[in-house]
Structures are given as structure tokens and as C-alpha cells.
Amino acid sequence: MKITEVQSTTKEQRVAAHSHIKGLGLRDEDGFAEHTAAGFVGQVQAREAIGLIVDLIKNKKMAGRAVLLAGAPGTGKTALALALSQELGSKVPFCPMVGSEVYSSEIKKTEVLMENFRRAIGLRIREVKEVYEGEVTELAVEETENPLGGYGKAISHVVLTLKTVKNAKQLKLDPVVYESLQKEKVQVGDVIYIEASSGVAKRVGRSDAYATEFDLEAEEYVPLPKGEVHKKKDIVQDVTLHDLDVANARPQGGQDIMSLMGQIMKPKKTEITDKLRKEINKVVNKYIDQGVAELVPGVLFVDEVHMLDIECFTYLNRALESSMAPIVVFATNRGVCTIRGTEDIASPHGIPSDLLDRLLIVRTKPYDEAEIRVVLQIRAKTEGLQIADDALAALAAKGVTTSLRYAIQLLTPAAILAKMNGRATIAEEDIAECEGLFFDAKASARGLLPARLGELAGTGDVDMMT
Ligand SMILES: Nc1ncnc2c1ncn2[C@@H]1O[C@H](COP(=O)(O)OP(=O)(O)O)[C@@H](O)[C@H]1O
Ligand SMILES: [Mg+2]
């Protein structure tokens, strides 16, 4: 069973559009929302409601329950769910999915849900390990003749000198460690630690003695470690249960025949089975009992929940009650609609009543022009765009008749048009030109088959847009 050294498989998250959201923006003293704070503008009631839910979660009173965000498109449902996970802590997993993701011809619906559940449950593993830590001041490889003959040289050992504030130590290391050093791309001047038991090296960052004046650098600078080179260190690792599933499902490399066969036949990853998950849960529970690991329930965000069918809802009801459940936040923009997978049972938001009973429902309301304007300003700033006042006003007005999201999305094409017209700042003409080029949804629909739209209106799907 492999539980440490696990690569994270966190999905490339659909959150770039929300990079300006830094939290709910509530006051610490009383939990009331500032009108504009932490990147959030308006939607005060919903933010305060989510704030209350954060308190419930922190007091462990949310078990078996879930949250439903209901509101028109572009009213900040995804943003609220993201802010919820941010309020819970920086390392809390946030796993977004869309209801329709469950439909695949290869994987069972419940399997997709299960996988996403496990992506949203974090595990913080805390271990005290014997390590050698310090800044690398010397890194030399000693070679010998290849014992197997041939022309190649073999590495006999690695000489590494580590320095801390207190002292320095020269280490003579096994070639295995060298591989690990190479994997981490360790150079002289890096701060690293090597686990004594496994010989695994981890690069912490570049020593701040090497810090340069460039602002644009991906490098993380860390101070020179204090204390001895050889010491006991608290090592904290954050993984999700899904990371553990994946790491343990992959055939482990080894010298045996099976793995040789594996190389020839290139098998797909072995499947993550229920049995494997049960085994992992058992080990995880043991770790938790021993106090080595701590469960960090994250947020599973299920957008367009009305796309799930009755089978999924039944599964969710049970999954929400398990002891290892994340906080589930559903979102929908539907009012009353037919529950998928049933003949004609209509229900609020297309959710069966037994699940509805578990939900705390938060409504999001459309924004007014002033609010849209402020959001646009914040977005322009995060994207590094200049926009003139009259252009901002025009875009905000557009946002009222369409949606906030549409207005935000026009920012980038408008910036490109401005640039083509030789301006660094987006002007009103650029917005007008954009409008001439693109249609918003309503305008686009108006021009298309009005008869067909009339037909659709009779299907009972009541949209909250109106
Ligand atoms: N109150 C708000 N303050 C700041 N930005 C917002 C707010 N509400 C929505 N946004 C931004 O507007 C865009 C659309 O919102 P989103 O959360 O995707 O809406 P929904 O999920 O309800 O369709 C996103 O970029 C989001 O970050
Ligand atoms: Mg959304």
C-alpha cells in the first residue's frame, strides 16, 4: 500500500474565470457582508447565507446535508461555491463537475460520481521523519567503470554538502538518491531535504541568498534552514482520496516478470475497483486513528444538477450519509422541471423530494447596473486591461439586458479590437464594434425559428432567466 509520495491529480480547474474571487468577503466580527470585498460585489444575502454554512461546516453540523444554489446564469453560483471552499482553508479541495458529466458509454454513472466524491476529499498526512535538510553547496558525482562492462560509466556515489544556519555536513549518497535529485532538478543553491529512510529528495525552493530583483519569476525563495542538517522534521502532505486510488491502481514498477510483461503489453491502468477503494479506506482510517492523518472534507460542486437522473439522485442520498463525504454544493438555473429518468414527475429544480429535504437552498439574484460595473472593473484589473469610463458604462448596460457573464466575456474581444484600432484603452467604439460582430443569446434566438421556440415553451421546462 502506497500512501506517501503520491502525485496530485487535481483537475485543471474551471476556475480561471473566477481568479478575482478571494473569499466571501464577510466581516470577521459579525459575519455581515461588505458590499464589495474579496473580489465579490453585491449578492449580499447569498454570501451571508454561505457564510453561515461555513460556520455549520466548521462546527461539523453539515453531515448528511447539502447546499443548492439556485439562480439565473451568471449570477455567481460557481463563484460562491469556490469562495465557500476558500473560506474553509487554503488546502481544501474544490472539485467542480457538471451534471451531464455522468453520461458516458464507458463508465457507470455512479462510478463518475464516486470518483468526483473522492476528488473532493482531502487527506492531510503528517509524519515526523528523519531528514537531512539544508542548502546545497556542493553536488558532485563520482563515477566508476561500469561493472557490467561496456563503455558506459556507472555512478558509484554522490557527494552532497548541505548547509544550515548552524552547520554544514558532507554526505556520501547512494546512486538511487541521485536519480531522485535529478528528478527534482536540484542544483547548487537549492534548499532540499532528503528522507533518511527512503532516500527520497524533495526540493523546497531556492535559497533566498540567490534571490534576484526580477519580479516575474516562478521561483520560490526560502530561507536557509535553521538547526542541524540531520534532524527530525514534520512533513505535511496533502492528497485527495482519488490521488491515492490512482497511485495504487497503477501497476507498480518492479523487477518481476509481471512488470516486464506489463512493459511489453502496455496495459491500461489497472482499474480502480470498489475493492481497492475499500482497502484504501481501511488504511486511511487506520492512519486517522493513529493520528498520522487527518481528513479534510472539501467541496464537490455539481453544476446543472437538473441534468442528473433518478439513479444518480438515489446514489447521492446514500453517499451524503457516509462518514467520508465532502460538502456537496449543487447549482441549477431551472425552476420546476421533470426529473430525468422518470416519466413525468415534475419537481422543483428537477430534484426528487427526498434529496430536496436535505438541501439548504440559497437564491442568487440578478445584478443591477452599478454592481455589474464594479465587477467589470475588478475583472479588467485582474486581466490587466485598461477600459475607459464610457466603455465601462456601455458594457454594464449591456450586462443588464444579457447577463454579467456575457459582459465579462466581451472584455477580452473588446481589448483585442482596441489593440487593432491602435488603442491601449478599450473605448466605447470597441464595445459597439463587438456588439456589431457578436450576438447575445436573446438577440441570436430572436432571429432563429420563432415557431420552434414556441414549441419548446410548452414543454414545462420553466427557465429562471425570465
Ligand atoms: N458578485 C460577484 N462579484 C464578483 N464577480 C462575480 C460575482 N458574481 C459573479 N461573478 C463573476 O461573474 C462570472 C459569472 O459568474 P458564475 O459564478 O460563473 O455564474 P453562474 O455559475 O451563476 O452561472 C464569473 O466570472 C464570476 O466570477
Ligand atoms: Mg456556473
Tab-separated table of C-alpha atoms and ligand atoms in Angstrom:
chain	number	residue	atom	x	y	z
A	1	MET	CA	0.000	0.000	0.000
A	2	LYS	CA	1.443	3.250	-1.116
A	3	ILE	CA	0.276	6.290	0.736
A	4	THR	CA	3.098	8.795	0.597
A	5	GLU	CA	4.868	10.144	-2.474
A	6	VAL	CA	1.612	10.475	-4.295
A	7	GLN	CA	1.307	12.796	-7.272
A	8	SER	CA	-1.650	15.101	-7.201
A	9	THR	CA	-4.226	14.565	-9.930
A	10	THR	CA	-6.218	17.713	-9.284
A	11	LYS	CA	-8.236	18.553	-12.368
A	12	GLU	CA	-7.262	21.540	-14.407
A	13	GLN	CA	-9.947	23.545	-12.735
A	14	ARG	CA	-12.561	25.592	-14.475
A	15	VAL	CA	-11.885	28.474	-12.195
A	16	ALA	CA	-9.802	30.870	-14.281
A	17	ALA	CA	-12.926	32.967	-14.798
A	18	HIS	CA	-13.090	33.363	-11.037
A	19	SER	CA	-9.494	34.287	-10.333
A	20	HIS	CA	-10.631	37.611	-8.852
A	21	ILE	CA	-12.672	35.830	-6.169
A	22	LYS	CA	-10.630	35.508	-2.981
A	23	GLY	CA	-13.302	34.581	-0.477
A	24	LEU	CA	-16.784	35.567	0.622
A	25	GLY	CA	-15.728	38.989	1.874
A	26	LEU	CA	-17.550	38.783	5.199
A	27	ARG	CA	-16.707	40.816	8.272
A	28	ASP	CA	-14.942	38.795	10.949
A	29	GLU	CA	-16.847	40.332	13.849
A	30	ASP	CA	-20.446	39.722	12.826
A	31	GLY	CA	-20.429	37.757	9.588
A	32	PHE	CA	-22.155	40.509	7.610
A	33	ALA	CA	-21.058	41.005	4.022
A	34	GLU	CA	-19.266	44.149	2.904
A	35	HIS	CA	-20.866	45.278	-0.332
A	36	THR	CA	-17.555	44.908	-2.151
A	37	ALA	CA	-14.853	42.731	-0.613
A	38	ALA	CA	-12.536	39.844	-1.517
A	39	GLY	CA	-13.421	40.341	-5.185
A	40	PHE	CA	-17.129	39.851	-4.514
A	41	VAL	CA	-19.665	42.551	-5.352
A	42	GLY	CA	-23.244	42.563	-4.098
A	43	GLN	CA	-25.191	39.272	-3.816
A	44	VAL	CA	-25.067	40.123	-0.124
A	45	GLN	CA	-27.785	37.799	1.128
A	46	ALA	CA	-26.395	34.744	-0.626
A	47	ARG	CA	-22.873	35.470	0.613
A	48	GLU	CA	-24.074	35.784	4.192
A	49	ALA	CA	-26.036	32.546	3.843
A	50	ILE	CA	-22.947	30.767	2.557
A	51	GLY	CA	-21.017	32.312	5.451
A	52	LEU	CA	-23.453	30.655	7.841
A	53	ILE	CA	-22.907	27.360	6.030
A	54	VAL	CA	-19.154	27.787	6.506
A	55	ASP	CA	-19.830	28.060	10.256
A	56	LEU	CA	-22.028	24.952	10.155
A	57	ILE	CA	-19.283	23.032	8.388
A	58	LYS	CA	-16.624	24.194	10.815
A	59	ASN	CA	-18.832	23.086	13.711
A	60	LYS	CA	-19.378	19.732	11.979
A	61	LYS	CA	-23.127	20.246	11.707
A	62	MET	CA	-23.474	19.703	7.952
A	63	ALA	CA	-23.331	15.908	7.866
A	64	GLY	CA	-25.951	14.401	5.572
A	65	ARG	CA	-26.919	17.795	4.195
A	66	ALA	CA	-26.019	19.682	1.078
A	67	VAL	CA	-26.345	23.135	-0.420
A	68	LEU	CA	-28.292	24.166	-3.509
A	69	LEU	CA	-27.540	27.428	-5.263
A	70	ALA	CA	-30.470	28.432	-7.430
A	71	GLY	CA	-30.431	31.383	-9.753
A	72	ALA	CA	-30.187	32.614	-13.314
A	73	PRO	CA	-26.992	32.030	-15.315
A	74	GLY	CA	-24.170	34.410	-14.476
A	75	THR	CA	-25.408	35.337	-11.023
A	76	GLY	CA	-22.336	33.996	-9.264
A	77	LYS	CA	-23.261	30.438	-8.300
A	78	THR	CA	-19.905	28.940	-9.256
A	79	ALA	CA	-18.121	31.906	-7.718
A	80	LEU	CA	-19.976	31.360	-4.429
A	81	ALA	CA	-19.092	27.660	-4.322
A	82	LEU	CA	-15.444	28.467	-4.965
A	83	ALA	CA	-15.475	31.131	-2.248
A	84	LEU	CA	-17.002	28.580	0.122
A	85	SER	CA	-14.055	26.256	-0.364
A	86	GLN	CA	-11.633	29.171	0.013
A	87	GLU	CA	-13.224	30.108	3.329
A	88	LEU	CA	-12.718	26.570	4.609
A	89	GLY	CA	-8.960	26.810	4.181
A	90	SER	CA	-6.269	27.101	1.571
A	91	LYS	CA	-5.616	23.385	1.092
A	92	VAL	CA	-9.259	22.364	0.972
A	93	PRO	CA	-10.007	20.537	-2.290
A	94	PHE	CA	-12.504	22.093	-4.680
A	95	CYS	CA	-13.812	19.717	-7.324
A	96	PRO	CA	-16.143	21.189	-9.921
A	97	MET	CA	-18.243	18.966	-12.180
A	98	VAL	CA	-21.273	19.319	-14.419
A	99	GLY	CA	-24.310	17.095	-14.019
A	100	SER	CA	-24.117	15.821	-17.577
A	101	GLU	CA	-20.566	14.525	-16.991
A	102	VAL	CA	-22.077	11.332	-15.599
A	103	TYR	CA	-23.317	10.195	-19.008
A	104	SER	CA	-20.668	8.142	-20.687
A	105	SER	CA	-20.874	4.931	-22.623
A	106	GLU	CA	-17.831	3.523	-20.857
A	107	ILE	CA	-18.207	4.350	-17.217
A	108	LYS	CA	-21.169	3.844	-14.962
A	109	LYS	CA	-22.899	6.988	-13.777
A	110	THR	CA	-22.389	6.177	-10.140
A	111	GLU	CA	-18.719	5.495	-10.832
A	112	VAL	CA	-18.279	9.034	-12.170
A	113	LEU	CA	-19.986	10.436	-9.103
A	114	MET	CA	-17.886	8.287	-6.797
A	115	GLU	CA	-14.683	9.422	-8.458
A	116	ASN	CA	-15.625	13.062	-8.064
A	117	PHE	CA	-16.621	12.481	-4.462
A	118	ARG	CA	-13.145	11.147	-3.800
A	119	ARG	CA	-11.509	14.030	-5.628
A	120	ALA	CA	-13.214	16.329	-3.157
A	121	ILE	CA	-11.973	14.595	-0.010
A	122	GLY	CA	-8.526	15.581	1.101
A	123	LEU	CA	-6.206	13.776	3.427
A	124	ARG	CA	-3.514	15.647	5.302
A	125	ILE	CA	-0.752	13.284	6.267
A	126	ARG	CA	1.571	14.427	8.978
A	127	GLU	CA	4.702	12.484	9.599
A	128	VAL	CA	7.811	13.085	11.622
A	129	LYS	CA	10.667	11.901	9.502
A	130	GLU	CA	14.372	11.736	9.888
A	131	VAL	CA	15.796	14.012	7.222
A	132	TYR	CA	18.880	15.773	6.035
A	133	GLU	CA	17.946	19.336	5.214
A	134	GLY	CA	19.921	22.321	4.047
A	135	GLU	CA	21.125	24.425	1.176
A	136	VAL	CA	23.149	22.509	-1.400
A	137	THR	CA	26.653	23.960	-1.566
A	138	GLU	CA	28.303	21.071	-3.356
A	139	LEU	CA	26.911	18.421	-5.671
A	140	ALA	CA	29.411	16.050	-7.239
A	141	VAL	CA	29.028	12.673	-8.860
A	142	GLU	CA	31.717	10.029	-8.577
A	143	GLU	CA	31.857	7.547	-11.405
A	144	THR	CA	33.434	4.142	-11.758
A	145	GLU	CA	33.876	1.711	-14.613
A	146	ASN	CA	30.634	0.035	-15.436
A	147	PRO	CA	30.733	-3.264	-13.555
A	148	LEU	CA	28.792	-4.926	-16.368
A	149	GLY	CA	31.473	-3.999	-18.877
A	150	GLY	CA	30.812	-1.837	-21.888
A	151	TYR	CA	31.806	1.747	-22.356
A	152	GLY	CA	29.364	3.489	-20.076
A	153	LYS	CA	30.332	4.771	-16.690
A	154	ALA	CA	28.282	3.936	-13.637
A	155	ILE	CA	27.696	6.250	-10.750
A	156	SER	CA	29.266	4.863	-7.609
A	157	HIS	CA	28.048	7.560	-5.289
A	158	VAL	CA	27.075	11.186	-4.954
A	159	VAL	CA	28.811	13.684	-2.739
A	160	LEU	CA	26.493	16.336	-1.436
A	161	THR	CA	27.164	19.107	1.023
A	162	LEU	CA	24.239	20.631	2.874
A	163	LYS	CA	24.461	23.848	4.832
A	164	THR	CA	22.172	25.262	7.513
A	165	VAL	CA	22.472	28.379	9.623
A	166	LYS	CA	24.132	26.261	12.281
A	167	ASN	CA	26.450	23.927	10.416
A	168	ALA	CA	27.301	22.099	7.208
A	169	LYS	CA	27.581	18.413	6.509
A	170	GLN	CA	29.058	16.453	3.655
A	171	LEU	CA	27.078	13.365	2.715
A	172	LYS	CA	28.085	10.426	0.591
A	173	LEU	CA	24.944	9.099	-1.015
A	174	ASP	CA	23.721	6.072	-2.892
A	175	PRO	CA	23.148	6.408	-6.679
A	176	VAL	CA	19.424	5.915	-6.034
A	177	VAL	CA	19.357	9.282	-4.317
A	178	TYR	CA	20.997	10.805	-7.369
A	179	GLU	CA	18.022	9.797	-9.507
A	180	SER	CA	15.711	11.433	-7.062
A	181	LEU	CA	17.879	14.588	-7.048
A	182	GLN	CA	17.759	14.693	-10.819
A	183	LYS	CA	14.010	14.283	-10.865
A	184	GLU	CA	13.678	17.322	-8.631
A	185	LYS	CA	16.247	19.180	-10.777
A	186	VAL	CA	18.365	20.023	-7.747
A	187	GLN	CA	21.209	22.486	-8.277
A	188	VAL	CA	23.740	24.154	-6.061
A	189	GLY	CA	21.936	26.900	-4.173
A	190	ASP	CA	18.673	24.999	-3.712
A	191	VAL	CA	17.246	24.161	-0.326
A	192	ILE	CA	16.348	20.491	-0.210
A	193	TYR	CA	15.687	17.699	2.207
A	194	ILE	CA	16.366	14.011	1.841
A	195	GLU	CA	14.378	11.470	3.777
A	196	ALA	CA	16.826	9.266	5.591
A	197	SER	CA	14.756	6.089	5.418
A	198	SER	CA	13.749	6.148	1.752
A	199	GLY	CA	16.413	8.378	0.228
A	200	VAL	CA	13.749	10.443	-1.497
A	201	ALA	CA	14.852	14.006	-2.126
A	202	LYS	CA	12.471	16.971	-2.128
A	203	ARG	CA	13.348	20.411	-3.370
A	204	VAL	CA	11.895	23.043	-1.034
A	205	GLY	CA	12.922	26.069	-3.115
A	206	ARG	CA	15.815	28.292	-3.991
A	207	SER	CA	17.856	29.664	-1.115
A	208	ASP	CA	16.983	33.340	-0.653
A	209	ALA	CA	20.653	34.237	-0.784
A	210	TYR	CA	20.208	33.751	-4.544
A	211	ALA	CA	17.098	35.922	-4.823
A	212	THR	CA	17.248	38.312	-7.742
A	213	GLU	CA	15.446	41.524	-8.405
A	214	PHE	CA	13.249	40.219	-11.201
A	215	ASP	CA	9.567	40.347	-10.347
A	216	LEU	CA	8.486	37.861	-12.934
A	217	GLU	CA	9.924	34.669	-11.643
A	218	ALA	CA	8.317	31.340	-10.970
A	219	GLU	CA	10.980	30.537	-8.404
A	220	GLU	CA	10.110	30.262	-4.761
A	221	TYR	CA	12.753	31.583	-2.416
A	222	VAL	CA	13.095	30.086	1.033
A	223	PRO	CA	15.295	30.995	3.969
A	224	LEU	CA	18.311	28.938	4.948
A	225	PRO	CA	17.067	26.199	7.314
A	226	LYS	CA	17.887	26.556	10.980
A	227	GLY	CA	19.205	23.846	13.285
A	228	GLU	CA	21.223	20.792	12.401
A	229	VAL	CA	21.448	19.253	8.935
A	230	HIS	CA	20.439	15.872	10.298
A	231	LYS	CA	17.194	16.212	12.206
A	232	LYS	CA	13.602	15.168	12.668
A	233	LYS	CA	11.158	17.129	10.569
A	234	ASP	CA	7.375	17.417	10.469
A	235	ILE	CA	6.362	16.657	6.915
A	236	VAL	CA	2.855	17.530	5.805
A	237	GLN	CA	1.433	16.233	2.576
A	238	ASP	CA	-1.982	16.996	1.126
A	239	VAL	CA	-3.526	14.441	-1.202
A	240	THR	CA	-7.063	13.520	-2.146
A	241	LEU	CA	-8.554	10.064	-1.828
A	242	HIS	CA	-8.687	9.948	-5.611
A	243	ASP	CA	-4.923	10.596	-5.781
A	244	LEU	CA	-4.465	7.552	-3.573
A	245	ASP	CA	-6.790	5.474	-5.751
A	246	VAL	CA	-4.859	6.369	-8.882
A	247	ALA	CA	-1.452	5.847	-7.319
A	248	ASN	CA	-2.401	2.403	-6.119
A	249	ALA	CA	-4.233	1.311	-9.241
A	250	ARG	CA	-1.239	1.837	-11.451
A	251	PRO	CA	0.871	-1.263	-11.741
A	252	GLN	CA	3.891	-0.708	-9.564
A	253	GLY	CA	7.253	-0.900	-11.269
A	254	GLY	CA	9.446	-3.744	-10.154
A	255	GLN	CA	11.849	-6.363	-11.338
A	256	ASP	CA	9.394	-9.217	-11.540
A	257	ILE	CA	8.136	-10.985	-14.621
A	258	MET	CA	4.695	-9.417	-14.457
A	259	SER	CA	6.074	-5.922	-14.733
A	260	LEU	CA	8.255	-6.970	-17.644
A	261	MET	CA	5.175	-8.363	-19.328
A	262	GLY	CA	3.474	-5.130	-18.487
A	263	GLN	CA	6.111	-3.165	-20.336
A	264	ILE	CA	5.668	-5.265	-23.430
A	265	MET	CA	1.913	-5.289	-23.480
A	266	LYS	CA	1.476	-1.709	-22.278
A	267	PRO	CA	-1.646	-2.447	-20.307
A	268	LYS	CA	-4.019	0.323	-19.446
A	269	LYS	CA	-4.023	1.448	-15.894
A	270	THR	CA	-5.485	-1.265	-13.753
A	271	GLU	CA	-8.962	-0.285	-12.849
A	272	ILE	CA	-9.887	1.476	-9.659
A	273	THR	CA	-12.249	-1.067	-8.205
A	274	ASP	CA	-14.550	-0.970	-5.233
A	275	LYS	CA	-12.257	-3.447	-3.562
A	276	LEU	CA	-9.252	-1.191	-3.990
A	277	ARG	CA	-11.195	1.771	-2.609
A	278	LYS	CA	-12.306	-0.245	0.404
A	279	GLU	CA	-8.725	-1.225	1.067
A	280	ILE	CA	-7.561	2.349	0.787
A	281	ASN	CA	-10.319	3.497	3.118
A	282	LYS	CA	-9.196	0.903	5.636
A	283	VAL	CA	-5.612	2.130	5.572
A	284	VAL	CA	-6.736	5.751	5.667
A	285	ASN	CA	-8.929	5.040	8.688
A	286	LYS	CA	-6.027	3.367	10.402
A	287	TYR	CA	-3.855	6.406	9.740
A	288	ILE	CA	-6.567	8.660	11.097
A	289	ASP	CA	-6.936	6.565	14.254
A	290	GLN	CA	-3.212	6.694	14.804
A	291	GLY	CA	-3.302	10.461	14.464
A	292	VAL	CA	-0.968	10.402	11.477
A	293	ALA	CA	-3.528	11.680	9.019
A	294	GLU	CA	-6.487	13.988	9.124
A	295	LEU	CA	-9.486	14.020	6.826
A	296	VAL	CA	-10.062	17.348	5.064
A	297	PRO	CA	-13.523	17.271	3.511
A	298	GLY	CA	-13.533	19.580	0.521
A	299	VAL	CA	-16.238	20.936	-1.726
A	300	LEU	CA	-17.805	18.972	-4.553
A	301	PHE	CA	-19.588	21.390	-6.843
A	302	VAL	CA	-22.223	19.821	-9.097
A	303	ASP	CA	-23.337	22.364	-11.662
A	304	GLU	CA	-26.575	21.871	-13.605
A	305	VAL	CA	-27.869	19.384	-11.106
A	306	HIS	CA	-31.117	19.011	-13.109
A	307	MET	CA	-29.057	17.017	-15.633
A	308	LEU	CA	-28.636	14.170	-13.123
A	309	ASP	CA	-31.167	11.368	-13.274
A	310	ILE	CA	-33.097	9.479	-10.660
A	311	GLU	CA	-30.419	6.783	-10.401
A	312	CYS	CA	-27.781	9.390	-9.557
A	313	PHE	CA	-30.039	11.039	-7.007
A	314	THR	CA	-30.609	7.744	-5.231
A	315	TYR	CA	-26.884	7.205	-5.106
A	316	LEU	CA	-26.276	10.737	-3.819
A	317	ASN	CA	-28.746	10.272	-0.996
A	318	ARG	CA	-26.723	7.373	0.280
A	319	ALA	CA	-23.304	8.873	-0.438
A	320	LEU	CA	-24.137	12.034	1.509
A	321	GLU	CA	-24.598	9.946	4.619
A	322	SER	CA	-21.284	8.177	4.513
A	323	SER	CA	-18.704	9.206	7.075
A	324	MET	CA	-16.299	10.231	4.336
A	325	ALA	CA	-18.408	12.740	2.450
A	326	PRO	CA	-17.353	16.122	1.106
A	327	ILE	CA	-19.549	19.188	1.293
A	328	VAL	CA	-21.745	18.922	-1.779
A	329	VAL	CA	-22.910	22.133	-3.415
A	330	PHE	CA	-25.442	21.813	-6.228
A	331	ALA	CA	-26.311	24.560	-8.649
A	332	THR	CA	-29.189	24.970	-11.061
A	333	ASN	CA	-30.849	27.613	-13.162
A	334	ARG	CA	-34.083	25.675	-13.589
A	335	GLY	CA	-37.298	26.256	-11.736
A	336	VAL	CA	-39.727	23.357	-11.933
A	337	CYS	CA	-38.807	20.612	-14.374
A	338	THR	CA	-39.168	16.910	-14.965
A	339	ILE	CA	-36.787	14.691	-13.013
A	340	ARG	CA	-34.605	12.941	-15.542
A	341	GLY	CA	-35.137	9.232	-15.781
A	342	THR	CA	-38.756	9.435	-14.695
A	343	GLU	CA	-41.766	9.570	-16.985
A	344	ASP	CA	-43.334	12.798	-15.909
A	345	ILE	CA	-42.563	13.547	-12.291
A	346	ALA	CA	-42.012	17.272	-12.133
A	347	SER	CA	-40.221	18.656	-9.127
A	348	PRO	CA	-38.595	21.922	-8.061
A	349	HIS	CA	-35.200	22.197	-9.808
A	350	GLY	CA	-35.657	18.674	-11.192
A	351	ILE	CA	-34.574	17.211	-7.853
A	352	PRO	CA	-36.578	14.437	-6.137
A	353	SER	CA	-38.213	15.432	-2.881
A	354	ASP	CA	-36.138	13.146	-0.648
A	355	LEU	CA	-32.979	14.927	-1.744
A	356	LEU	CA	-34.664	18.343	-1.662
A	357	ASP	CA	-35.363	17.753	2.013
A	358	ARG	CA	-31.645	17.588	2.718
A	359	LEU	CA	-30.832	20.825	0.983
A	360	LEU	CA	-30.187	24.284	2.282
A	361	ILE	CA	-31.277	26.408	-0.655
A	362	VAL	CA	-29.609	29.734	-1.402
A	363	ARG	CA	-31.022	32.001	-4.108
A	364	THR	CA	-28.815	34.234	-6.203
A	365	LYS	CA	-30.355	37.370	-7.683
A	366	PRO	CA	-29.585	39.216	-10.911
A	367	TYR	CA	-27.235	42.166	-10.606
A	368	ASP	CA	-28.055	45.788	-11.226
A	369	GLU	CA	-26.061	48.045	-13.481
A	370	ALA	CA	-23.908	49.556	-10.736
A	371	GLU	CA	-22.886	46.117	-9.466
A	372	ILE	CA	-22.062	44.844	-12.932
A	373	ARG	CA	-19.941	47.911	-13.453
A	374	VAL	CA	-17.855	47.229	-10.355
A	375	VAL	CA	-17.390	43.547	-11.261
A	376	LEU	CA	-16.274	44.577	-14.745
A	377	GLN	CA	-13.795	46.985	-13.224
A	378	ILE	CA	-12.378	44.237	-10.989
A	379	ARG	CA	-12.174	41.794	-13.915
A	380	ALA	CA	-10.466	44.332	-16.161
A	381	LYS	CA	-7.909	44.889	-13.436
A	382	THR	CA	-7.226	41.162	-12.943
A	383	GLU	CA	-6.855	40.683	-16.681
A	384	GLY	CA	-4.595	43.718	-16.904
A	385	LEU	CA	-6.895	45.648	-19.276
A	386	GLN	CA	-7.482	49.389	-19.468
A	387	ILE	CA	-11.049	50.470	-20.064
A	388	ALA	CA	-12.490	53.952	-20.500
A	389	ASP	CA	-15.382	55.102	-18.296
A	390	ASP	CA	-17.931	55.402	-21.087
A	391	ALA	CA	-16.986	51.958	-22.404
A	392	LEU	CA	-17.451	50.552	-18.923
A	393	ALA	CA	-20.879	52.147	-18.700
A	394	ALA	CA	-21.886	50.763	-22.096
A	395	LEU	CA	-20.718	47.291	-21.153
A	396	ALA	CA	-22.513	47.446	-17.802
A	397	ALA	CA	-25.732	48.444	-19.560
A	398	LYS	CA	-25.272	45.518	-21.914
A	399	GLY	CA	-24.791	43.269	-18.892
A	400	VAL	CA	-28.205	44.235	-17.523
A	401	THR	CA	-30.028	43.151	-20.665
A	402	THR	CA	-27.952	39.982	-21.120
A	403	SER	CA	-26.005	38.655	-18.146
A	404	LEU	CA	-22.983	39.517	-16.056
A	405	ARG	CA	-21.036	36.667	-17.574
A	406	TYR	CA	-21.724	37.865	-21.115
A	407	ALA	CA	-20.496	41.341	-20.236
A	408	ILE	CA	-17.337	39.916	-18.631
A	409	GLN	CA	-16.679	37.779	-21.669
A	410	LEU	CA	-16.884	40.749	-24.012
A	411	LEU	CA	-13.917	42.321	-22.225
A	412	THR	CA	-11.276	40.259	-23.992
A	413	PRO	CA	-12.545	40.592	-27.587
A	414	ALA	CA	-13.073	44.309	-26.957
A	415	ALA	CA	-9.468	44.579	-25.792
A	416	ILE	CA	-8.298	42.874	-28.974
A	417	LEU	CA	-10.396	45.209	-31.122
A	418	ALA	CA	-8.988	48.184	-29.248
A	419	LYS	CA	-5.496	46.971	-29.926
A	420	MET	CA	-6.271	46.501	-33.619
A	421	ASN	CA	-7.580	50.046	-33.686
A	422	GLY	CA	-4.322	51.185	-32.164
A	423	ARG	CA	-5.581	51.945	-28.683
A	424	ALA	CA	-4.261	50.727	-25.353
A	425	THR	CA	-7.523	51.539	-23.605
A	426	ILE	CA	-10.862	49.971	-24.507
A	427	ALA	CA	-13.144	52.747	-25.818
A	428	GLU	CA	-16.888	52.846	-26.315
A	429	GLU	CA	-16.455	52.256	-30.068
A	430	ASP	CA	-14.767	48.949	-29.359
A	431	ILE	CA	-17.746	47.792	-27.329
A	432	ALA	CA	-20.079	48.932	-30.103
A	433	GLU	CA	-17.976	47.115	-32.681
A	434	CYS	CA	-18.116	43.957	-30.558
A	435	GLU	CA	-21.886	44.233	-30.424
A	436	GLY	CA	-21.947	44.520	-34.179
A	437	LEU	CA	-19.901	41.376	-34.554
A	438	PHE	CA	-21.455	39.150	-31.937
A	439	PHE	CA	-24.969	38.404	-30.861
A	440	ASP	CA	-26.015	37.858	-27.306
A	441	ALA	CA	-28.174	34.803	-26.704
A	442	LYS	CA	-31.518	36.549	-26.728
A	443	ALA	CA	-30.804	38.504	-29.890
A	444	SER	CA	-29.481	35.386	-31.534
A	445	ALA	CA	-32.532	33.315	-30.603
A	446	ARG	CA	-34.916	36.019	-31.772
A	447	GLY	CA	-33.611	35.675	-35.274
A	448	LEU	CA	-33.990	31.913	-35.352
A	449	LEU	CA	-37.081	29.836	-35.920
A	450	PRO	CA	-39.576	31.545	-33.654
A	451	ALA	CA	-42.023	28.676	-34.219
A	452	ARG	CA	-39.669	26.090	-32.784
A	453	LEU	CA	-39.076	28.229	-29.715
A	454	GLY	CA	-42.804	28.444	-29.168
A	455	GLU	CA	-42.925	24.673	-29.231
A	456	LEU	CA	-40.217	24.447	-26.570
A	457	ALA	CA	-42.067	26.853	-24.337
A	458	GLY	CA	-44.799	24.269	-23.995
A	459	THR	CA	-42.556	21.505	-22.599
A	460	GLY	CA	-42.850	22.559	-18.999
A	461	ASP	CA	-39.195	23.442	-18.560
A	462	VAL	CA	-39.532	26.757	-16.841
A	463	ASP	CA	-36.367	28.739	-17.084
A	464	MET	CA	-35.351	31.175	-14.388
A	465	MET	CA	-33.994	33.600	-16.953
A	466	THR	CA	-37.372	35.281	-17.340
B	1	LIG	N1	-20.983	39.023	-7.004
B	1	LIG	C1	-19.940	38.876	-7.837
B	1	LIG	N2	-18.814	39.589	-7.658
B	1	LIG	C2	-17.782	39.454	-8.495
B	1	LIG	N3	-17.752	38.618	-9.545
B	1	LIG	C3	-18.845	37.874	-9.785
B	1	LIG	C4	-19.973	37.948	-8.938
B	1	LIG	N4	-20.915	37.105	-9.397
B	1	LIG	C5	-20.387	36.520	-10.487
B	1	LIG	N5	-19.127	36.962	-10.723
B	1	LIG	C6	-18.303	36.570	-11.860
B	1	LIG	O1	-19.140	36.552	-12.983
B	1	LIG	C7	-18.889	35.419	-13.811
B	1	LIG	C8	-20.101	34.542	-13.921
B	1	LIG	O2	-20.453	34.027	-12.658
B	1	LIG	P1	-20.668	32.482	-12.356
B	1	LIG	O3	-20.319	32.223	-10.924
B	1	LIG	O4	-19.961	31.641	-13.351
B	1	LIG	O5	-22.239	32.381	-12.561
B	1	LIG	P2	-23.172	31.098	-12.540
B	1	LIG	O6	-22.359	29.952	-12.024
B	1	LIG	O7	-24.272	31.505	-11.607
B	1	LIG	O8	-23.670	30.902	-13.916
B	1	LIG	C9	-17.705	34.732	-13.183
B	1	LIG	O9	-16.530	35.200	-13.787
B	1	LIG	C10	-17.779	35.165	-11.730
B	1	LIG	O10	-16.509	35.088	-11.118
B	2	MG	MG	-21.739	28.343	-13.118
